[in-house]
mmCIF file of C-alpha atoms and ligand atoms in Angstrom:
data_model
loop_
_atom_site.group_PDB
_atom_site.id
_atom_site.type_symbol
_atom_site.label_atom_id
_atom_site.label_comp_id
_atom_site.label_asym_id
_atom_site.label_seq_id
_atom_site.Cartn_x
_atom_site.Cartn_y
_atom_site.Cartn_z
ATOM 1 C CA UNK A 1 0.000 0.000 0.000
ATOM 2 C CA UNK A 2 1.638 3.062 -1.310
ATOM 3 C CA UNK A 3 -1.389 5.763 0.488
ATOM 4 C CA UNK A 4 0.748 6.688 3.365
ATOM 5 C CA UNK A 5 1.927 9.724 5.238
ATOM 6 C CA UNK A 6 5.671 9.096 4.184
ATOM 7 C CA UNK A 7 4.955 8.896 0.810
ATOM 8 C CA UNK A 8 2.015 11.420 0.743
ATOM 9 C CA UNK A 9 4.675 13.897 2.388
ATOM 10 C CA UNK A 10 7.708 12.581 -0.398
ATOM 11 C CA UNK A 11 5.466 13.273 -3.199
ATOM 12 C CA UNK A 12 3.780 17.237 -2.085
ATOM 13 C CA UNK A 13 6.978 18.599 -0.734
ATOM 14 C CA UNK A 14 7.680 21.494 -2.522
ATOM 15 C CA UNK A 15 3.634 21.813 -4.045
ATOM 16 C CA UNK A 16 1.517 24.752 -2.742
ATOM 17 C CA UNK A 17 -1.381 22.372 -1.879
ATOM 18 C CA UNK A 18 -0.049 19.506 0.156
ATOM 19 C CA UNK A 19 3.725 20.464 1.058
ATOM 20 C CA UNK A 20 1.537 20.949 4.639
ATOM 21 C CA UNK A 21 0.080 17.634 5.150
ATOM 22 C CA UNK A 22 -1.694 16.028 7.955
ATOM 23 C CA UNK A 23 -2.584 12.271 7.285
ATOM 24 C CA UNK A 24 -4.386 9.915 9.945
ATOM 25 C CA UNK A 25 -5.581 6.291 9.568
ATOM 26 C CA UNK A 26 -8.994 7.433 11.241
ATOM 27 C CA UNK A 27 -10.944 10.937 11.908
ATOM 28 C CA UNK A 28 -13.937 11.734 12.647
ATOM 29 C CA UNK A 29 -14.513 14.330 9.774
ATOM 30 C CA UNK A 30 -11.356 15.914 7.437
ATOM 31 C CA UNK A 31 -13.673 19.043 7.565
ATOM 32 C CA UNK A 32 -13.644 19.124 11.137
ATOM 33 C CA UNK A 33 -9.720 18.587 11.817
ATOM 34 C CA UNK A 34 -8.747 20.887 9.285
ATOM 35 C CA UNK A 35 -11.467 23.642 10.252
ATOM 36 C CA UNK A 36 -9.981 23.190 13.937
ATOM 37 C CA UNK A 37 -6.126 23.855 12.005
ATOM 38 C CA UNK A 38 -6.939 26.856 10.204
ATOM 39 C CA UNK A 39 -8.862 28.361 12.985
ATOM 40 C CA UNK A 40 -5.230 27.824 14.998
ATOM 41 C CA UNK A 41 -3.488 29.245 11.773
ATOM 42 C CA UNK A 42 -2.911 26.844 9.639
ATOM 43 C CA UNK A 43 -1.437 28.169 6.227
ATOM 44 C CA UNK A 44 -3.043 28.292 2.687
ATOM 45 C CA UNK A 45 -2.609 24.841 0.551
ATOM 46 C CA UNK A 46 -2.640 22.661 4.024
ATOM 47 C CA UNK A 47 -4.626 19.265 3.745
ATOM 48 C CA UNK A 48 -5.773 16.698 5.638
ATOM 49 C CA UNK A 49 -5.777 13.302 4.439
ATOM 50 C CA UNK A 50 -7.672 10.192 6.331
ATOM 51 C CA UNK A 51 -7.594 6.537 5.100
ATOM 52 C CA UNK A 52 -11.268 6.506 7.052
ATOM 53 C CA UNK A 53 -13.977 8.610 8.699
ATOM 54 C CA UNK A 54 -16.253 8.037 11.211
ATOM 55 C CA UNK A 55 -18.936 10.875 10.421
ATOM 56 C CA UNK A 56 -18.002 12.138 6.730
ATOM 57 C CA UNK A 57 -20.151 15.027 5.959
ATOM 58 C CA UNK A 58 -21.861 15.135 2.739
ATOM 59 C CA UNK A 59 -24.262 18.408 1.639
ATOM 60 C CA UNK A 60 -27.673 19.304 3.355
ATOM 61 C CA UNK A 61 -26.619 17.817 6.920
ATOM 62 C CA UNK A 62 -26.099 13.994 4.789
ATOM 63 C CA UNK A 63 -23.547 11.746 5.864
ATOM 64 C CA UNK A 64 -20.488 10.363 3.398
ATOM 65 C CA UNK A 65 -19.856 6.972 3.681
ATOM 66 C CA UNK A 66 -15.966 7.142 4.324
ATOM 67 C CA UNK A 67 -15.013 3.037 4.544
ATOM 68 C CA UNK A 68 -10.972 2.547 4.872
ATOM 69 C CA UNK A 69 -8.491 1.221 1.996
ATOM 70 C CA UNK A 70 -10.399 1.918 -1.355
ATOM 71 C CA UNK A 71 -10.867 5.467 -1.121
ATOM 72 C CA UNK A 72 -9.660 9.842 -1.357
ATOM 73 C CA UNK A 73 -11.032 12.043 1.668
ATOM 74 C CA UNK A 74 -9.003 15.008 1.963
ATOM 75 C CA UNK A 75 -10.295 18.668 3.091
ATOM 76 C CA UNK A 76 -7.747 21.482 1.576
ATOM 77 C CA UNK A 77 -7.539 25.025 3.326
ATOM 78 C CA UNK A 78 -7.810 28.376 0.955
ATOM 79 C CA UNK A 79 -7.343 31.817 1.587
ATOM 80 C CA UNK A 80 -8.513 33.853 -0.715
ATOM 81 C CA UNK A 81 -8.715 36.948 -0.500
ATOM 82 C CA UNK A 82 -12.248 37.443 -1.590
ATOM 83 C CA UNK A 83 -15.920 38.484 -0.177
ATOM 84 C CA UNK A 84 -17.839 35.604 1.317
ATOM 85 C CA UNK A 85 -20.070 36.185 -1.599
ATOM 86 C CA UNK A 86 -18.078 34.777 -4.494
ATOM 87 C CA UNK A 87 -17.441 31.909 -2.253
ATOM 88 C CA UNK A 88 -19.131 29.346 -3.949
ATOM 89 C CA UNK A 89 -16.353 30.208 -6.818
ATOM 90 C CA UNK A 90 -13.990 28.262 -5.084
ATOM 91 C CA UNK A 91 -16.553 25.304 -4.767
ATOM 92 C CA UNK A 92 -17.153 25.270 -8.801
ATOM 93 C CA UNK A 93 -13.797 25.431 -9.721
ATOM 94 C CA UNK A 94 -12.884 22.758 -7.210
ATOM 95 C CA UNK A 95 -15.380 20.718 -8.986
ATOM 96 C CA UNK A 96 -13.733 21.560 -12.292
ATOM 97 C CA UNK A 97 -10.696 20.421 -10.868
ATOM 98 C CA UNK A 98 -11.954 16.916 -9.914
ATOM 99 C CA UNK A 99 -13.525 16.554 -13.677
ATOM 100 C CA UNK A 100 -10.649 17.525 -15.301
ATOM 101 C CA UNK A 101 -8.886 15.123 -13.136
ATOM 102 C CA UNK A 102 -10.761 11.985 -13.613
ATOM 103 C CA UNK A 103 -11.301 13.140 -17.359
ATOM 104 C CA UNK A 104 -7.725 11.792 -17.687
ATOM 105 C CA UNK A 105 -9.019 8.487 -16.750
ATOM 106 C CA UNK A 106 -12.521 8.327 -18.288
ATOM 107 C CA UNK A 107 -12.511 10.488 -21.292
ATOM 108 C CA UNK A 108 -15.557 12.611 -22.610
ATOM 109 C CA UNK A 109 -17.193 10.563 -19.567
ATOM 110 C CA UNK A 110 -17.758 13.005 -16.489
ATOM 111 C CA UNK A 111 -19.905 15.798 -15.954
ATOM 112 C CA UNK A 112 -20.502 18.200 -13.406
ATOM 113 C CA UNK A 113 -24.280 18.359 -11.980
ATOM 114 C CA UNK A 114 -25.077 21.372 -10.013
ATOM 115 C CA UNK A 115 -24.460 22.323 -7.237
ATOM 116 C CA UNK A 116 -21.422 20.541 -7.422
ATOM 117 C CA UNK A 117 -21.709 16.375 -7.946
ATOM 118 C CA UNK A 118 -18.613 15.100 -10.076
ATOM 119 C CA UNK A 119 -20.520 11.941 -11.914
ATOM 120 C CA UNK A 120 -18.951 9.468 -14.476
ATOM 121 C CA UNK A 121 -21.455 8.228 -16.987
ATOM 122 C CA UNK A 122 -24.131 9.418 -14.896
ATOM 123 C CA UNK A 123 -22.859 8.341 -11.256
ATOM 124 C CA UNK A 124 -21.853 9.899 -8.288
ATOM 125 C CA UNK A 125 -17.892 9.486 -7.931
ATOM 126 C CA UNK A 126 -17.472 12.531 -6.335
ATOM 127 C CA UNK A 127 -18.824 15.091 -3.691
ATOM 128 C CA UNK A 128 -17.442 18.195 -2.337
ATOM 129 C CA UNK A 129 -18.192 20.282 0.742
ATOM 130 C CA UNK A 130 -16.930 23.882 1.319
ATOM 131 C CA UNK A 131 -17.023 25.004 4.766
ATOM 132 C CA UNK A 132 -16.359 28.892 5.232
ATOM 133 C CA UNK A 133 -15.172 31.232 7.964
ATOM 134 C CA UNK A 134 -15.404 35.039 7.517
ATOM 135 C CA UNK A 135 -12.646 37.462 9.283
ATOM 136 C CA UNK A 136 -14.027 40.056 11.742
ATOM 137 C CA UNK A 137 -13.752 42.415 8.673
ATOM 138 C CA UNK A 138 -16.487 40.524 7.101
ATOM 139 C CA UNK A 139 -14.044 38.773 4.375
ATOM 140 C CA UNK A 140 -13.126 35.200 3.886
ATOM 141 C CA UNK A 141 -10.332 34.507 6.168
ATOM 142 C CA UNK A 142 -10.182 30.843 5.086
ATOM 143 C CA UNK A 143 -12.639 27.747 3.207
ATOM 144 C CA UNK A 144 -12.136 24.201 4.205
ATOM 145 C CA UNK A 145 -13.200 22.695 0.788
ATOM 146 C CA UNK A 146 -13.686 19.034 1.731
ATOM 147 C CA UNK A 147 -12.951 16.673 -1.409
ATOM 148 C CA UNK A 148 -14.086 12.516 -1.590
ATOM 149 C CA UNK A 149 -13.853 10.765 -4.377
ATOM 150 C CA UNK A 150 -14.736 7.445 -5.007
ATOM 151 C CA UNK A 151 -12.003 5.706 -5.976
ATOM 152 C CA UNK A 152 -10.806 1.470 -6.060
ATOM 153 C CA UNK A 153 -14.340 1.229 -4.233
ATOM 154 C CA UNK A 154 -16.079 -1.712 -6.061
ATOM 155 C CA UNK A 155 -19.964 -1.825 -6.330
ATOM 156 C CA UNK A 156 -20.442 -4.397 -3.951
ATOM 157 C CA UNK A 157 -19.081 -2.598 -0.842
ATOM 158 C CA UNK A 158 -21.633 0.632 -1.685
ATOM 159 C CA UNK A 159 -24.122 0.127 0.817
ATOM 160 C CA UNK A 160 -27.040 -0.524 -1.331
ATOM 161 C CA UNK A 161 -29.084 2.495 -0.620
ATOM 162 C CA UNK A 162 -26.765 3.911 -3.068
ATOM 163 C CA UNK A 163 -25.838 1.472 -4.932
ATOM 164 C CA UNK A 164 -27.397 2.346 -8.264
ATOM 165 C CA UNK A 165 -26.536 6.201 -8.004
ATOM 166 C CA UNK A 166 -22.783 5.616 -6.998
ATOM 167 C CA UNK A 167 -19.597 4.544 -8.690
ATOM 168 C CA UNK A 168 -16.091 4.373 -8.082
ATOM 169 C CA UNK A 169 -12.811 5.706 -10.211
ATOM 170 C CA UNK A 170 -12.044 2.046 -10.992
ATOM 171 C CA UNK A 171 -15.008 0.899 -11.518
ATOM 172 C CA UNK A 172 -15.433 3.118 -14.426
ATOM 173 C CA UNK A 173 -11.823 3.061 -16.191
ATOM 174 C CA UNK A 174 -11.990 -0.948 -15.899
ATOM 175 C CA UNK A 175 -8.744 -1.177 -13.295
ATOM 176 C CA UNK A 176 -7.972 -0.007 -9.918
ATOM 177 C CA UNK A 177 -6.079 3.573 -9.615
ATOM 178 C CA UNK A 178 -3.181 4.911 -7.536
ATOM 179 C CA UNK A 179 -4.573 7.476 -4.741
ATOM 180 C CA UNK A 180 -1.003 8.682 -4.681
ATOM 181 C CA UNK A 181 -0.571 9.841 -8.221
ATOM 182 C CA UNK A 182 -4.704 10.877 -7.956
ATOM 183 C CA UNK A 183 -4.329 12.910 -4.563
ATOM 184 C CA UNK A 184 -0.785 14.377 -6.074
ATOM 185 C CA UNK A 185 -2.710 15.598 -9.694
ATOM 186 C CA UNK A 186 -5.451 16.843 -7.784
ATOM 187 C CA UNK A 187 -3.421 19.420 -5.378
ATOM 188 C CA UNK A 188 -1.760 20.604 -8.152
ATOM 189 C CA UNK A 189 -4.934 21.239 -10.561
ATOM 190 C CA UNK A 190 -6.136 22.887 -7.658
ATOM 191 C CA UNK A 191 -3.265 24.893 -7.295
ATOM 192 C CA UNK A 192 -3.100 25.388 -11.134
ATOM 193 C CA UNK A 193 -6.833 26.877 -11.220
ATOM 194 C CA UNK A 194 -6.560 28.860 -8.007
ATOM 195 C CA UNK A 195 -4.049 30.633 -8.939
ATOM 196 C CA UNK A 196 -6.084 31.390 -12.297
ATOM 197 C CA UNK A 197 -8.823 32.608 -10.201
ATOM 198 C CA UNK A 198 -7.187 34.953 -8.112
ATOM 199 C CA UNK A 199 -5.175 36.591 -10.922
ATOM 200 C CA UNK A 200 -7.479 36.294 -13.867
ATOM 201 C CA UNK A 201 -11.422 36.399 -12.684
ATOM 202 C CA UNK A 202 -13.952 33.663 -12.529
ATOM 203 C CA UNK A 203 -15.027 33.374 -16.445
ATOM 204 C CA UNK A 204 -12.933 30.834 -17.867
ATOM 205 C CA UNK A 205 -13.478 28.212 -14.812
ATOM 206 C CA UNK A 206 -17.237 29.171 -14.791
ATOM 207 C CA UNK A 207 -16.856 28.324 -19.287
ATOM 208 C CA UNK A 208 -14.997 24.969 -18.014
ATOM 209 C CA UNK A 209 -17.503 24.292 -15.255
ATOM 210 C CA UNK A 210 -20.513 24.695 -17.817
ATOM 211 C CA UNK A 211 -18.978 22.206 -20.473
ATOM 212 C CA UNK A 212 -19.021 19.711 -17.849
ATOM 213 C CA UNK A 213 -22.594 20.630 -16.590
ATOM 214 C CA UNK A 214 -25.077 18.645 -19.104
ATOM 215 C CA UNK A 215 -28.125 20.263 -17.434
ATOM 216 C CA UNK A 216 -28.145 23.698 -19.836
ATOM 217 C CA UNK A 217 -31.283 23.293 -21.900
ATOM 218 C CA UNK A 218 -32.612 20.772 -19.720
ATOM 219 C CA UNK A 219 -35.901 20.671 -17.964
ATOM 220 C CA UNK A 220 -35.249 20.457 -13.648
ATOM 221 C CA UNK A 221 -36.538 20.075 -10.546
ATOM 222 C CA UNK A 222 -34.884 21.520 -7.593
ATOM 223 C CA UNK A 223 -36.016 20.453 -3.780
ATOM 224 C CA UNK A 224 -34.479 22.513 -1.146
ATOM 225 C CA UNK A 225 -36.080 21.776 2.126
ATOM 226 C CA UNK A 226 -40.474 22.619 1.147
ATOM 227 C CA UNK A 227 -39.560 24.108 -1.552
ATOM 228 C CA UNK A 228 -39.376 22.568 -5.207
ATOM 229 C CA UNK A 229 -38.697 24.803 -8.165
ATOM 230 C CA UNK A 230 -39.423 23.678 -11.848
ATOM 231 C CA UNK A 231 -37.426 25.235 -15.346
ATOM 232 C CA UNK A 232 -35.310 25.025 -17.734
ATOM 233 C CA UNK A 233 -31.822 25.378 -16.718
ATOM 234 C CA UNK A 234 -30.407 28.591 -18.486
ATOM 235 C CA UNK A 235 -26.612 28.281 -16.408
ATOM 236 C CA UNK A 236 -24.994 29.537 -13.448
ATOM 237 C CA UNK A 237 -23.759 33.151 -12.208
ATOM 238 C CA UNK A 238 -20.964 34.487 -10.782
ATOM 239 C CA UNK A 239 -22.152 33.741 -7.304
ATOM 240 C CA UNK A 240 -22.509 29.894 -7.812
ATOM 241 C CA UNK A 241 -26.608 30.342 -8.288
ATOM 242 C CA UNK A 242 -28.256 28.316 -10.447
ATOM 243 C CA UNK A 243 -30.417 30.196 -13.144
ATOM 244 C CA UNK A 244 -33.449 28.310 -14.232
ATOM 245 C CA UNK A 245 -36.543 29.880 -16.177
ATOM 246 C CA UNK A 246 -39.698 28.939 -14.692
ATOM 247 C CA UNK A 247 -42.644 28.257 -16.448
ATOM 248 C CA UNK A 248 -43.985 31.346 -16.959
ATOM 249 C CA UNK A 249 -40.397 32.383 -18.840
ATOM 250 C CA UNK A 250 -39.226 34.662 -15.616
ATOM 251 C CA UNK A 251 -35.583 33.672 -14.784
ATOM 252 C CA UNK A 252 -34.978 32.339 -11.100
ATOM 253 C CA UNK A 253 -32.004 31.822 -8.836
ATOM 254 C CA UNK A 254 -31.892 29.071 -6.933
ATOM 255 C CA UNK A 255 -29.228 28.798 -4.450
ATOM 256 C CA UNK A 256 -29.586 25.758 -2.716
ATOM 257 C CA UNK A 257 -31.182 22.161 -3.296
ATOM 258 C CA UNK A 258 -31.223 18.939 -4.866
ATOM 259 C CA UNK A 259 -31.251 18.881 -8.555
ATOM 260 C CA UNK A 260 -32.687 15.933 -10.748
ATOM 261 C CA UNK A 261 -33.839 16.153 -14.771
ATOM 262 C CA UNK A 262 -37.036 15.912 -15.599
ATOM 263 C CA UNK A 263 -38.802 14.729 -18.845
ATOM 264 C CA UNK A 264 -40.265 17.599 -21.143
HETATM 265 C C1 LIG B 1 -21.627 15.711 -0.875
HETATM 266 O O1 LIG B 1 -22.627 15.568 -0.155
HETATM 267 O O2 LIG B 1 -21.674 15.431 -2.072
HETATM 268 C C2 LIG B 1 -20.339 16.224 -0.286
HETATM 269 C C3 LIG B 1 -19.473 15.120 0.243
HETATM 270 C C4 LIG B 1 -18.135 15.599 0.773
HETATM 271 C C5 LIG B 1 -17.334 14.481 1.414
HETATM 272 C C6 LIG B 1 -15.956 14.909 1.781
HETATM 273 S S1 LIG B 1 -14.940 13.542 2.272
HETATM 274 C C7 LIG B 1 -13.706 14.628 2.843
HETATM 275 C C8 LIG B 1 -14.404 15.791 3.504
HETATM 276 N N1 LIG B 1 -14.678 15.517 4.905
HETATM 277 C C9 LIG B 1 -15.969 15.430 5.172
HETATM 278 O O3 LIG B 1 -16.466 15.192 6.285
HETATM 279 N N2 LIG B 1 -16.677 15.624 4.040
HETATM 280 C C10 LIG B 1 -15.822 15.911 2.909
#
C-alpha cells in the first residue's frame, strides 16, 4: 500500500497544496480537523488526508460513507482573499478540478451536476463540501473545501441504498487507480486553477464548469427543504446560483437544493 503519510509527504513537498500535510488512519470528519487547524493558523494549501472517517459530511446535513483502503477524503484550506459572496467560486472550480482530473481516466465521460456532484457516466464518484469562515472584517479569512472521491471502491461494498446512483474511479476506467498519483494531480490542478482565479477572474473556470454541466437546456426540478422549483436550466452566475426559467419564462435563482432532470 503506497497511500501513506511518508509517501504522501515525499510526493507534495515542494507543491503549494499539500507540502503541509496532515494524514491519519482514522478521523472523525477531514472538515472538522482541518477547520480546527486553520482556525489555529494553519497556512493556505494545508490538507488533511484520512484513510477513514467516522462521520463524513456530505451536503444538506447527509452523511459520506468514508469506509478505509479503497478510497480519497481530503479537506484542503484556501485563503482567498475574496468576499464571502463569491465563495461558492472556489466550490465550482474545485469541482472543475476533480472533472478535469478523472477526465484523464474516463474520457468525454464526467460531468458536473449542479451544485457541485462530479458523476462518471451518470454516477456519483465525487462530492465536495466547502465550509467557510469570515474574518471580523467581514471577508473570507479561510474555506475548508472538503474533497471525496470514489475511488478502487467496487460496487459491492456501496451500501445498497446507493448502490445504483454511486460509482467508483475504478469501476469506471476498468482497473484499480493509484490514490497517490490521484491525490498528487489533484493538489496541483487545484493549485493550477486557483491561482487562475485569483489573478485572472472567474469566467474561464465558470466556461470549463458549464462544459461539464449537461443540465443547460434541460428541464429540472430543484427540492431545497419545502420548496421545489421547476425550469429550464439557463446556467450559473458568478455567485454559484443556479439560473433556471420557470414556467412562466421569468428567470430564477436558486441557491440551494437537490437537482434531478425531468422529462419535457
Ligand atoms: C456531498 O454531499 O456530495 C459532499 C461530500 C463531501 C465528502 C468529503 S470527504 C472529505 C471531507 N470531509 C468530510 O467530512 N466531508 C468531505
Amino acid at each position: 500500500m503506497d497511500f501513506n503519510e511518508k509517501n504522501l509527504a515525499i510526493r507534495l513537498s515542494g507543491m503549494r497544496i499539500g507540502n503541509d500535510i496532515h494524514f491519519f488512519a482514522e478521523v472523525e470528519s477531514t472538515n472538522d480537523v482541518l477547520f480546527k487547524l486553520a482556525r489555529g493558523g494553519a497556512p493556505h494549501g494545508t490538507v488533511v488526508i484520512a484513510e477513514s472517517q467516522t462521520k463524513g459530511k456530505g451536503r444538506l446535513s447527509r452523511q459520506w460513507s468514508s469506509p478505509p483502503g479503497c478510497n480519497i477524503y481530503a479537506s484542503i484550506v484556501l485563503r482567498p482573499a475574496i468576499e464571502p459572496l463569491y465563495a461558492p467560486q472556489i466550490t465550482l472550480m474545485t469541482g472543475v478540478a476533480v472533472a478535469d482530473l478523472l477526465s484523464e481516466y474516463c474520457t468525454g465521460a464526467v460531468t458536473l451536476k449542479w451544485p457541485n456532484d462530479v458523476l462518471i457516466r451518470g454516477k456519483k464518484v465525487c462530492g465536495i463540501l466547502a465550509e467557510m469562515s469570515a474574518s471580523e472584517r467581514g471577508g473570507v479569512d479561510f474555506i475548508v473545501v472538503g474533497i471525496g472521491i470514489n475511488v478502487n471502491i467496487r460496487k459491492m461494498d456501496f451500501d445498497e441504498s446507493i448502490r445504483n446512483m454511486a460509482t467508483s474511479l475504478a469501476e469506471e476506467a476498468g482497473h484499480n487507480i493509484s490514490r497517490l498519483d490521484l491525490a498528487a494531480k489533484l493538489f496541483d490542478n487545484l493549485d493550477t486553477l486557483y491561482t487562475g482565479l485569483m489573478d485572472s477572474g472567474f469566467g474561464s473556470i465558470k466556461d470549463a464548469w458549464l462544459s461539464y454541466c449537461d443540465m443547460v437546456g434541460k428541464q429540472t426540478q430543484v427540492i431545497f427543504k419545502d420548496d421545489i422549483a421547476s425550469g429550464k436550466v439557463l446556467g450559473i452566475d458568478d455567485f454559484g446560483a443556479l439560473i433556471i426559467s420557470d414556467e412562466k419564462g421569468k428567470a430564477r435563482r436558486i441557491i440551494a437544493g437537490d437537482a434531478s432532470m425531468v422529462k419535457d
